[in-house]
Every structure is written in C-alpha cells, then in structure tokens.
Coordinates of C-alpha atoms and ligand atoms in Angstrom, one line a residue:
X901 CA 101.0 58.5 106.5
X902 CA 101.0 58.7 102.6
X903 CA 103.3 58.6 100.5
X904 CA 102.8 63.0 100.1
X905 CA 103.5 65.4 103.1
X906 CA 102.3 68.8 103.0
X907 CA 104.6 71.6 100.7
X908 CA 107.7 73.4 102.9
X909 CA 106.5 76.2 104.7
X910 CA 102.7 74.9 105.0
X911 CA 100.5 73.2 107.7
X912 CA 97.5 71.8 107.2
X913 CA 94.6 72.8 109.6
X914 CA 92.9 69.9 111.5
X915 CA 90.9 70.0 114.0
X916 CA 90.6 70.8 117.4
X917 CA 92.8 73.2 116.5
X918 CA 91.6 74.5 113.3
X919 CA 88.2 76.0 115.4
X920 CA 90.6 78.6 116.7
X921 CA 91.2 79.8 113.3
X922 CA 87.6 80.1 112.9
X923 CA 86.9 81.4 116.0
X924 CA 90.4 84.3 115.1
X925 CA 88.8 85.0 111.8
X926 CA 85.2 85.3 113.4
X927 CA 86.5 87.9 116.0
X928 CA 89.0 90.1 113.8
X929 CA 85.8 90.1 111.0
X930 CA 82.7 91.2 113.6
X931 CA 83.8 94.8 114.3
X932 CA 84.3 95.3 110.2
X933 CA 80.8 93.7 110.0
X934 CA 79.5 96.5 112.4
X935 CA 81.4 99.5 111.0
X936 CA 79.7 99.3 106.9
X937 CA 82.7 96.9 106.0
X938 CA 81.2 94.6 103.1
X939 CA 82.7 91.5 102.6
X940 CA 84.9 90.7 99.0
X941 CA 86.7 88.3 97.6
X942 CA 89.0 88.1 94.6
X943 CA 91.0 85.0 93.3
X944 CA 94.0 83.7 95.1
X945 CA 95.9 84.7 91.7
X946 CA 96.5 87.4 89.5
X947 CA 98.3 89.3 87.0
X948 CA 101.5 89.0 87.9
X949 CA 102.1 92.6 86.9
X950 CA 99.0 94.3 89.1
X951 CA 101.6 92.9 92.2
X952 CA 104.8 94.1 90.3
X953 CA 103.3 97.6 90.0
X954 CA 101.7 97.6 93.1
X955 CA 103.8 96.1 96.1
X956 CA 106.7 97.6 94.0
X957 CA 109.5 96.2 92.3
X958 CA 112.5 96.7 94.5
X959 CA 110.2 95.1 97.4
X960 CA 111.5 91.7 98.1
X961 CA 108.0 90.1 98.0
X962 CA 107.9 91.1 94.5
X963 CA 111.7 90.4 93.4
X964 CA 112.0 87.2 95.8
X965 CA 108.7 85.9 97.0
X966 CA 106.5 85.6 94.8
X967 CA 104.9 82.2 92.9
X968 CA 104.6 83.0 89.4
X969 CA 103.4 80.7 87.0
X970 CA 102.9 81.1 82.8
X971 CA 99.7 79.5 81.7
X972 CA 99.1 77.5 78.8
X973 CA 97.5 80.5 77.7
X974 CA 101.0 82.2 78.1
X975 CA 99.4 84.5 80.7
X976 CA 101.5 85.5 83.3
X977 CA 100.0 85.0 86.7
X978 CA 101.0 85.0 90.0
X979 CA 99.6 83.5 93.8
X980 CA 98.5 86.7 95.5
X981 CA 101.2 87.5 97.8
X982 CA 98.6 90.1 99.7
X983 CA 95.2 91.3 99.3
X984 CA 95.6 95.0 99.1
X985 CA 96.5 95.1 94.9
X986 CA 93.7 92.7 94.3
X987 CA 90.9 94.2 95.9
X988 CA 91.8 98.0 94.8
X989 CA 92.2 96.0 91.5
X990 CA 88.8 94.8 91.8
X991 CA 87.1 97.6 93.5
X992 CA 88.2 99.6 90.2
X993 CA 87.0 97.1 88.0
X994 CA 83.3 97.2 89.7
X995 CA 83.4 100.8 89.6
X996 CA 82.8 100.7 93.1
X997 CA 84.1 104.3 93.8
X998 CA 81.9 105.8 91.2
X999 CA 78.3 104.4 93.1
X1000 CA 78.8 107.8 95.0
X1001 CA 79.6 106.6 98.5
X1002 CA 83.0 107.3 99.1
X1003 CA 84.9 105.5 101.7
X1004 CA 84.2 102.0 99.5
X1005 CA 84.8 99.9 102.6
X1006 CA 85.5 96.1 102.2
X1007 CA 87.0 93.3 104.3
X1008 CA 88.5 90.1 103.0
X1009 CA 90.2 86.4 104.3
X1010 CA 91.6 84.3 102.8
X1011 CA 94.9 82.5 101.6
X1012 CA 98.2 84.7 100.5
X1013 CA 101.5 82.9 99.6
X1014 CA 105.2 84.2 100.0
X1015 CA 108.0 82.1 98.9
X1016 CA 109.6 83.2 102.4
X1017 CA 112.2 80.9 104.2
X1018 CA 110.2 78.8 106.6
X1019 CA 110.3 79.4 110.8
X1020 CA 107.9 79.7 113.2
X1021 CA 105.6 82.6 112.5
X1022 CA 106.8 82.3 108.8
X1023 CA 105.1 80.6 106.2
X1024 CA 104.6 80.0 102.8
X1025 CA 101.0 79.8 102.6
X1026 CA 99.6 81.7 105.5
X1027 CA 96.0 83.5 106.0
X1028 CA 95.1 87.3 106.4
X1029 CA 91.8 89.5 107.5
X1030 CA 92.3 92.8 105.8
X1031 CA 90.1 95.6 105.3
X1032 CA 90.4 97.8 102.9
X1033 CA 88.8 101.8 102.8
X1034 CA 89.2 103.4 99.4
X1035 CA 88.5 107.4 97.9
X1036 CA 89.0 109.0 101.1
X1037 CA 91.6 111.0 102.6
X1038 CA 90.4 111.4 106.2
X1039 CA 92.2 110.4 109.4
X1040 CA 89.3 109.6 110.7
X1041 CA 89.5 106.9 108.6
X1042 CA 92.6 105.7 109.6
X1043 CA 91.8 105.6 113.4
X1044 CA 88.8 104.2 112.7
X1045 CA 90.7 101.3 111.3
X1046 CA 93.5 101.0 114.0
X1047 CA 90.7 100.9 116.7
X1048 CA 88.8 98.4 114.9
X1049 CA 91.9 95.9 115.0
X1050 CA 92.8 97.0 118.1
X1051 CA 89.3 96.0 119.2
X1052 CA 89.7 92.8 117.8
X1053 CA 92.3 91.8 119.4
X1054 CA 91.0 92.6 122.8
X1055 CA 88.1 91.1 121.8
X1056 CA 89.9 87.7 121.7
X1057 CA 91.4 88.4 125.0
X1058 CA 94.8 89.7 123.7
X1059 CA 96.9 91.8 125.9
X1060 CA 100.5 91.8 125.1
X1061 CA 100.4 93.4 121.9
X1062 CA 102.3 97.0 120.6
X1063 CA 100.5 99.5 118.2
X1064 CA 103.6 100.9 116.1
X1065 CA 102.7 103.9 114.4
X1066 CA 104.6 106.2 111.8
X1067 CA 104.1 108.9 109.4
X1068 CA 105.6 107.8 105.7
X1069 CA 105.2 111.5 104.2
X1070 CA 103.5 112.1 100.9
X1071 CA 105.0 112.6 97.1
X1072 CA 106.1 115.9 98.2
X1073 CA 108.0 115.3 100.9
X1074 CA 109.1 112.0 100.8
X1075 CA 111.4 112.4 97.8
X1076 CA 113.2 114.9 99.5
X1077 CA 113.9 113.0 102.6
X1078 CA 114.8 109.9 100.2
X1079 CA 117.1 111.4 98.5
X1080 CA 118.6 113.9 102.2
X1081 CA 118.9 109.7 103.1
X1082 CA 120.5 107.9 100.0
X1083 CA 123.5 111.0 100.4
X1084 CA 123.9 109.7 104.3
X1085 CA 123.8 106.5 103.4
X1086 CA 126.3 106.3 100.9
X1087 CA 128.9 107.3 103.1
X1088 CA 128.2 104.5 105.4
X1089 CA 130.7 101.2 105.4
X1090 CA 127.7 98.7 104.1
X1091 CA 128.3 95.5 102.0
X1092 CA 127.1 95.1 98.4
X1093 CA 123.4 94.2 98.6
X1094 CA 122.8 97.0 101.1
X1095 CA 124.6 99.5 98.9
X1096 CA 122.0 98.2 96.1
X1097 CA 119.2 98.6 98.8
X1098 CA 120.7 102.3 99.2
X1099 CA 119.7 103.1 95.6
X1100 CA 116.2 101.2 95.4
X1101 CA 114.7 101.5 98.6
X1102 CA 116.8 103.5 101.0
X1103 CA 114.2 103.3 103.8
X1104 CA 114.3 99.8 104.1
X1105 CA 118.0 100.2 105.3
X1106 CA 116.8 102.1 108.2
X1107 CA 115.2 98.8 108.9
X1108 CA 118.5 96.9 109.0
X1109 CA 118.5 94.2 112.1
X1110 CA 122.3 93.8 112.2
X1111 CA 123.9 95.9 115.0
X1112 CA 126.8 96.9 113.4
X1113 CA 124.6 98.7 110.7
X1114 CA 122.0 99.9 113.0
X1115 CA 125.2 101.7 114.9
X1116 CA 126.3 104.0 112.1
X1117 CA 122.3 105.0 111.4
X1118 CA 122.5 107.0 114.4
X1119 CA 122.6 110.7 113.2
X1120 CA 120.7 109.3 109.9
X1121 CA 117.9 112.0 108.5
X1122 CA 115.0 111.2 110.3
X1123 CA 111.4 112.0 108.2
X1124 CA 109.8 113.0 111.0
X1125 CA 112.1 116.4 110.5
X1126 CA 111.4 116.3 106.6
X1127 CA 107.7 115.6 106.6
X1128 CA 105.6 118.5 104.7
X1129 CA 103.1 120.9 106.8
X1130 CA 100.1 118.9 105.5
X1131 CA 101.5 115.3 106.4
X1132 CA 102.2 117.0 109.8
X1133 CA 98.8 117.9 110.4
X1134 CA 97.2 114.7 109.2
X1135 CA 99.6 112.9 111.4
X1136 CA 99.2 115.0 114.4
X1137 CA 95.1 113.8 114.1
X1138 CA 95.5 110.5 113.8
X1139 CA 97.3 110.4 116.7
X1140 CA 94.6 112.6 118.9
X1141 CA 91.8 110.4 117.6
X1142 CA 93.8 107.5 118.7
X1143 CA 94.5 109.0 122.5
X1144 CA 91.1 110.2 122.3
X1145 CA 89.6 106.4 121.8
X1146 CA 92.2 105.1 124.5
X1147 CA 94.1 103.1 122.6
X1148 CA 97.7 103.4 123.0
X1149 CA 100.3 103.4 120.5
X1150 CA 104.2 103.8 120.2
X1151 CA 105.9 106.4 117.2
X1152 CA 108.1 104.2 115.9
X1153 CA 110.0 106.3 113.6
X1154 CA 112.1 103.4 112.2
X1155 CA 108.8 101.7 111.1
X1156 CA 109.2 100.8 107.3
X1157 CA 107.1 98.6 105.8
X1158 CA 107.9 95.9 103.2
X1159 CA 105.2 97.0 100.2
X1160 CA 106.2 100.2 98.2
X1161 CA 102.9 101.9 98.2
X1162 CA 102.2 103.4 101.4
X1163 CA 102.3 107.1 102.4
X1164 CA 101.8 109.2 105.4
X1165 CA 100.1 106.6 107.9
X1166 CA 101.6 103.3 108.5
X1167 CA 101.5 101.0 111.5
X1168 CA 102.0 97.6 112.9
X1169 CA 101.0 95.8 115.6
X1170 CA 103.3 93.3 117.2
X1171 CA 103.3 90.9 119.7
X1172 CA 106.2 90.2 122.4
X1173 CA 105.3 86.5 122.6
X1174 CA 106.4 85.6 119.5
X1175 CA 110.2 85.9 118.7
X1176 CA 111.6 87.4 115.6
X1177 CA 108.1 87.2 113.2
X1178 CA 106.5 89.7 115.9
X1179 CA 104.3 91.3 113.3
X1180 CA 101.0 90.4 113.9
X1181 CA 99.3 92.4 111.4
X1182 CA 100.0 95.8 109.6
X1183 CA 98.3 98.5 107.3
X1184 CA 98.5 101.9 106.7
X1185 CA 97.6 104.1 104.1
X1186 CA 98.3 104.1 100.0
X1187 CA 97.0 107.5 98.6
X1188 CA 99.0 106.5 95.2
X1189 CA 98.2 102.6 94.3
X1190 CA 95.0 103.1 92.6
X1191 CA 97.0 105.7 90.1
X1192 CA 99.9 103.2 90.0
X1193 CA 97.6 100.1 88.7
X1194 CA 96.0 102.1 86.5
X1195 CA 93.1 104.2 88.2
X1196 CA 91.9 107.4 89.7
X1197 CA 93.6 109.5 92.0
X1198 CA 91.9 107.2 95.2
X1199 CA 93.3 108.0 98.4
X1200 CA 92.8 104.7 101.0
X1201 CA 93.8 103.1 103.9
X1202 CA 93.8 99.7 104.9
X1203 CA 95.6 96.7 106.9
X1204 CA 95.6 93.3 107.0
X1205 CA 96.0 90.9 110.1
X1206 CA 97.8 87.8 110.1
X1207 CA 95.2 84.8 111.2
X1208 CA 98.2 82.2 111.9
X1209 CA 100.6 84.7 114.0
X1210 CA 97.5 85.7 116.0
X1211 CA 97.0 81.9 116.8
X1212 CA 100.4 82.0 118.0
X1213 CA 100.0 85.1 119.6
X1214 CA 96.7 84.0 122.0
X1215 CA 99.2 80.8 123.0
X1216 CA 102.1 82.7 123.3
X1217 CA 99.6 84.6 126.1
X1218 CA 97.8 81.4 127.4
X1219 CA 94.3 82.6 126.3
X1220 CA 92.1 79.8 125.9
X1221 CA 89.2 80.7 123.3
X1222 CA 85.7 80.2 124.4
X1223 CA 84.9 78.0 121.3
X1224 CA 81.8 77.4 119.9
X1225 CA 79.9 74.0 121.3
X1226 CA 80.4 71.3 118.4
X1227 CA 78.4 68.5 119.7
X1228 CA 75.3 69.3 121.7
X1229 CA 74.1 65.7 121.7
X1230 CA 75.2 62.4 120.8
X1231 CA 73.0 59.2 119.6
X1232 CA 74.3 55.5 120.7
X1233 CA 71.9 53.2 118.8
X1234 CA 72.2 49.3 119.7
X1235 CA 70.8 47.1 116.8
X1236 CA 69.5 48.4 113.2
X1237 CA 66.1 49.2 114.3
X1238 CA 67.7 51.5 117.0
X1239 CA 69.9 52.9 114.1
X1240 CA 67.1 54.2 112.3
X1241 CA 65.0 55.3 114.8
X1242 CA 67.7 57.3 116.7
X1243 CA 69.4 58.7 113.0
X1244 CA 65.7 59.9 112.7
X1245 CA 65.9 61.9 116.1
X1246 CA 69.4 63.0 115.0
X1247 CA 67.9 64.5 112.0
X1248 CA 65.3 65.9 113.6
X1249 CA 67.3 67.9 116.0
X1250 CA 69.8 69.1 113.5
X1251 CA 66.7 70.4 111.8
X1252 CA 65.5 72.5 115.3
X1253 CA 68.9 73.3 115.3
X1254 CA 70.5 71.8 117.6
X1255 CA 74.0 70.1 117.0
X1256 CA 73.9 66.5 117.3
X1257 CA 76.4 63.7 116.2
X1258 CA 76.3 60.1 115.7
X1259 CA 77.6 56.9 116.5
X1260 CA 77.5 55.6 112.7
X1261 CA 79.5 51.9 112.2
X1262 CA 77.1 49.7 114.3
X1263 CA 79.5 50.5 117.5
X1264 CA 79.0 48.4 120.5
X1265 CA 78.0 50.4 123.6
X1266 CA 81.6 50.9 125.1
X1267 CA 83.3 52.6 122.1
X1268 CA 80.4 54.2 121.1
X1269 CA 79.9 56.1 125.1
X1270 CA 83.8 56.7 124.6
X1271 CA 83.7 58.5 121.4
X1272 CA 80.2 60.2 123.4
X1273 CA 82.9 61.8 125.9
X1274 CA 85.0 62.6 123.3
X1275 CA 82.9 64.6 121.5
X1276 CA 81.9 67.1 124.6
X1277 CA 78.1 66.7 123.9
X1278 CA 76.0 67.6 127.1
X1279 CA 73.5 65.0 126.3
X1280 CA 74.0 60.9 125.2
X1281 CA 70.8 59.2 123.4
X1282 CA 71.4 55.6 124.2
X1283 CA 68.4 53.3 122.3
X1284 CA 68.1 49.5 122.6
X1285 CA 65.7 47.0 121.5
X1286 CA 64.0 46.9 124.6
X1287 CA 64.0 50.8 124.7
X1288 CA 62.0 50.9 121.2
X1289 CA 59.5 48.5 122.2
X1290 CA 58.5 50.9 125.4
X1291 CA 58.7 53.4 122.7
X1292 CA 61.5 55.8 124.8
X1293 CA 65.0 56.0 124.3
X1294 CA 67.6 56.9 127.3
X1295 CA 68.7 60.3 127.7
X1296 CA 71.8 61.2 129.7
X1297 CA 72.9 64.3 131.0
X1298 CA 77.0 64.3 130.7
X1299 CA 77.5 66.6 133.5
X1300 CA 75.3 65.6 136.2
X1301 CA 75.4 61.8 135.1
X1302 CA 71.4 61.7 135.7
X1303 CA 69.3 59.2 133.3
X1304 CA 66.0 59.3 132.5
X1305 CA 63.6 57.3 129.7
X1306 CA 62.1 59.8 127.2
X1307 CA 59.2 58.7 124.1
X1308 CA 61.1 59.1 121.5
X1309 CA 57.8 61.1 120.1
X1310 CA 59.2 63.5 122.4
X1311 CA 62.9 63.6 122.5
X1312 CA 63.1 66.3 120.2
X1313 CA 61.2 68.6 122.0
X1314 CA 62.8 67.8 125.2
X1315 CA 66.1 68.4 124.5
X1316 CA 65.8 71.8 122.4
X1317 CA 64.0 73.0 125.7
X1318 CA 66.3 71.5 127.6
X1319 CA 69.4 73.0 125.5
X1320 CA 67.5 76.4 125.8
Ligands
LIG2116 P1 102.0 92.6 105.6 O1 102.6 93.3 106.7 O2 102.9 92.1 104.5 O3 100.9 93.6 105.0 O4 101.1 91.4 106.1 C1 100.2 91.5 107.1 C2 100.3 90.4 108.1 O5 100.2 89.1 107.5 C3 101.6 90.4 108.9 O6 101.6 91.3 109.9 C4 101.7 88.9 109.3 O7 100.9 88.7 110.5 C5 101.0 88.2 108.2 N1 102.0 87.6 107.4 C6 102.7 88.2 106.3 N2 103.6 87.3 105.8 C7 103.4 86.1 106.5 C8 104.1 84.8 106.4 N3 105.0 84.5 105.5 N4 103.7 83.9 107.3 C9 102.7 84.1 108.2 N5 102.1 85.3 108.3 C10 102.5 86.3 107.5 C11 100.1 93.3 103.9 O8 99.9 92.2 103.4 C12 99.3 94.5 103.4 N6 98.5 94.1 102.3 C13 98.4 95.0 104.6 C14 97.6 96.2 104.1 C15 96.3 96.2 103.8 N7 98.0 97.4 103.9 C16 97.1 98.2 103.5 N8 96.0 97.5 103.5

C-alpha cells in the first residue's frame, strides 16, 4: 500500500473485475449504436452555471452536491454532476439541431461526480451511459428510448428489474397542480427543511421516505388528476407503444425525479437486488432545458444508466458475464535465444490478431506455466534451446492437455487456424 488511498466515495477499477464494466458499457451502448445514436463527448467540467440553470437550483445536486472549483482564471467551474446539461450545451453550441435532421440523437459514458454521502450503490465519482434525443416532441421517441434500455438490460441477462413510469405534466399544467400541492402541503405537521422544500420544490415532498410523512400524503393532489388534455394524450401513447413492444412497466405516480427540468415523461428503472440506491438508471423528457440554458424552444428526451449500480445489479442476480477471451495464447521462452524467438511469434500473432501474452522476466518453467493457467489462454508456447535447434517450439492445448512440436516458421499459421 502507499502512503495515498483512493478519495471517499471512490473505487478504483482493477481487473478482473473492471472487464465487467467494459463488458456493462459495451452492452447498454450497442442498441444506441443500432438505432442512429452517435457517440459525444463533452469535458467532465463545466460552467458551473449551465448545471445551476439546468438541474435547477432548489435540486440538491445543485445546492449540495456538486464540486465547484474557481480557476486561476477566476472562472467558475464545476465536475459534471450529469450529462444531460452538457451535451444539450454542446449540441447547441455545434448547431447540431439546425443540420436539418431533427431528433439529434447522441449517446455518451463517462465519469459524473456528486458530493453524495458514501454507501453501497452511492458514490462520489460514479459512471453513466446516457443517451440523449433532442428537437422532437414525439412519444415515439420516448418508447423508443425505454425499450432500448430495457433491451439492454436483458441483453446482459438482467431479469429482476422495474420500469417506473410517470407523466410530470407540461408548463401549463404543472403550475397548477404545484401550486393545488404547496396549499395541501402547508397544512401538513412537517419539520423545517421540509416546509422549505414545500416552497421550492413541493414534488419532491411527495417523495418523502419517512413514514410518518408519507402517512399524512394520503389524500395529497395527485397530477395524474391535474394533467392537461395534451399531456394526457402523449402519456396515454407512450404507454401503448410500450405494451405494444412487450415491455412492461409500473405508473408510479409518486415518481419525482431529482433534476428540475423534466416534463411529461419520466421514468426509472430499479432493481430489487440492491437495497435503498435501487435506481439503476433514469430519464425522461426536458421539453424546457434547451430554453433555460439559453437556446431554442428544443423539446427532448433522454436517460442515463448507471454503469456501477448495474454491476451490482448483475451480482445482486448471480449473472455471470460471458467476457471477452483476454489471453488466447501464452509464450514460455527458456533462455535468451528462446526469448527472442518466441517474443517474435508473440508479435506475430498479435499482428493476425490473435491475443497472446508473455512470460517477460526470464521466468523459469514452473512460474512461468503457473502464470500460463492464470491467464486462461487455450494454448501454451513453451521454447527451449533444444526446441530452436530442431527449429519447432511446443505447443499445448490447455484444455485437452495434448502436446505437439510445431516449426516455429509455422506456428503462426497454425494457431490462428486453429483459434478459428
Ligand atoms: P440520475 O437519475 O441522476 O439521472 O442518474 C442516472 C443514474 O446514474 C442513476 O439511476 C444511478 O444508476 C446513477 N447514479 C446517480 N448518482 C449516483 C451515485 N452517486 N453513485 C452511483 N450511481 C449513481 C441523470 O443523471 C439524468 N442526466 C438522466 C437523464 C438523461 N435524463 C434525461 N436524459
């Protein structure tokens, strides 16, 4: 150990372990890939403003979360806490939605950072897949999206996961319910920081844990009985197009989510492996950010996945992740001129493309065969002196234990038919 450990709320990724996060980003990216998603990415900080506007002020990410930092250029900057400000922010500045091919689609990964207090599931540095599609109203669009992460979940062999779904209404009738809510709430017996919360964000009451406030939000207003014709309607289609693809979903009325900009649809898909951070990812749509940051009137929808919380998710199910072979073969040499001749063969079938490793250090045979094993390759090169001077080296097959001499002239060859 040195004399550092990594930051609170952080992990650092090593392997074997840090191929299933490869393996999670891989599988949530591919159906984005195959649906006109392109791939962006923005810097892991920004204006610290862009996120103030954006996520909102009276969200605790914003008032609580968030890493700020002043440069010595005075500008005021902050880590991105999400990906959904930045890359409207950067769809806008590329002009993007004025090429004439409106829903810009993008997907992203990368790093976001929350000043959150740390537990399982919750961290301060953590890693997302979004996707982002911006200029189009359409619920289309939004059960396109759904399905896609729904997809990619299955994909990875996920099975115990919830769709939430909800309706957030529009600038017309959301007001009204907000303001049908703050009057309830205010005659409620809440403590001080919830009587704030009344005033600045009285839906995120609704999404109180504590018993004792979730009994007196019984009779509460509910939206769904305030939501205007229109957000009825588009509601009403998302959820048709969802039944009509097969994948199933809960209304989850009481679904609030913690950025300011959504409207109409929002959703979340948890996992019941996982204890109290049972989000696994979340999205919906934001038909007012681009205005609020600046931009056109640019209705969108997106979502982003959690990469670490669907790690814990596949081993909260047991799913073991068909990963990738990482060692197809493995060269022993024994003596120098071994060592070149086999790193030569090595280099050879890296260049055919097939993944080899080596045993670099001048090993002798029996750590060399042990780090062999270790590595999972199907095939050992073993070359002594007496093997170079019959000009073959040995070539083992690690699951049927079979040994045979090989010319080295032909190893290469051999073993890329052999690996298919
Ligand atoms: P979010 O719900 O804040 O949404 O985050 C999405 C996912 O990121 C969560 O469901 C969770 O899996 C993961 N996540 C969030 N915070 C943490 C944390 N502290 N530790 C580990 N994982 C975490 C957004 O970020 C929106 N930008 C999603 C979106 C995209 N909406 C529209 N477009």
């Amino acid at each position: 150990m040195s004399t550092f450990q990594a930051p609170k709320g952080t992990y650092d990724l090593i392997p074997p372990d840090s191929a299933k996060f490869l393996a999670v980003r891989e599988a949530i990216s591919a159906p984005l890939r195959d649906s006109g998603y392109g791939y962006i990415e923005t810097p892991g900080f920004e204006n610290v403003e862009l996120f103030a506007r954006g996520v909102g002020e009276s969200t605790d990410i914003v008032t609580k979360e968030m890493y700020t930092l002043t440069t010595k250029g005075g500008d005021q900057l902050a880590l991105r806490p999400e990906g959904t400000a930045s890359v409207l922010r950067a769809a806008l500045e590329a002009n993007l939605h004025k090429a004439g091919n409106l829903p810009v689609k993008l997907w992203y990964s990368g790093s976001y950072y929350r000043y959150e207090r740390p537990q399982k599931g919750r961290y301060r540095h953590f890693s997302q897949v979004g996707a982002e599609a911006i200029g189009t109203e359409d619920p289309v669009l939004d059960a396109e999206l759904i399905i896609l992460a729904d997809q990619a979940y299955r994909s990875l062999g996920l099975r115990q996961f919830r769709i939430l779904l909800n309706s957030l209404g529009d600038k017309e009738c959301r007001p009204v319910y907000r303001e049908a809510l703050q009057t309830f709430l205010r005659d409620l017996d809440l403590d001080e920081e919830t009587r704030r919360r009344i005033e600045i964000n009285p839906l995120r009451v609704l999404d109180d844990k504590r018993a004792d406030v979730q009994k007196q939000l019984t009779d509460a207003p509910r939206l769904r009985d305030y939501l205007c014709d229109a957000c009825k309607a588009y509601h009403e289609e998302v959820r048709a197009l969802l039944t009509a693809a097969g994948v199933v979903y809960e209304d989850d009325e009481k679904l609030v989510r913690g950025l300011d900009y959504y409207t109409r649809t929002t959703f979340e898909f948890v996992h019941d492996g996982l204890g109290s951070q049972s989000a696994v990812g979340g999205g919906g749509r934001y038909d007012g950010l681009s205005e609020m940051i600046g931009g056109p009137a640019l209705p969108s929808v997106g979502w982003a996945l959690g990469v670490d919380r669907t790690v814990l998710a596949l081993e909260a199910e047991g799913v073991e992740l068909d990963l990738p072979v990482t060692t197809s073969v493995y060269a022993v040499p024994l003596g120098d001129e071994a060592r070149r001749a086999l790193f030569a063969v090595v280099t050879g079938l890296r260049r055919a493309g097939v993944a080899a490793d080596f045993a670099f250090g001048g090993r002798g045979l029996k750590g060399a065969m042990k780090s062999a094993n270790r590595s999972g390759a199907r095939y050992t090169l073993v070359a002594g002196e007496r093997d170079l001077a019959e000009g073959v080296v040995q070539l083992k097959d690690m699951e049927s234990g079979e040994q045979t001499a090989v010319a080295l002239a032909d190893v290469v060859a051999e073993l890329t038919t052999r690996l298919g």
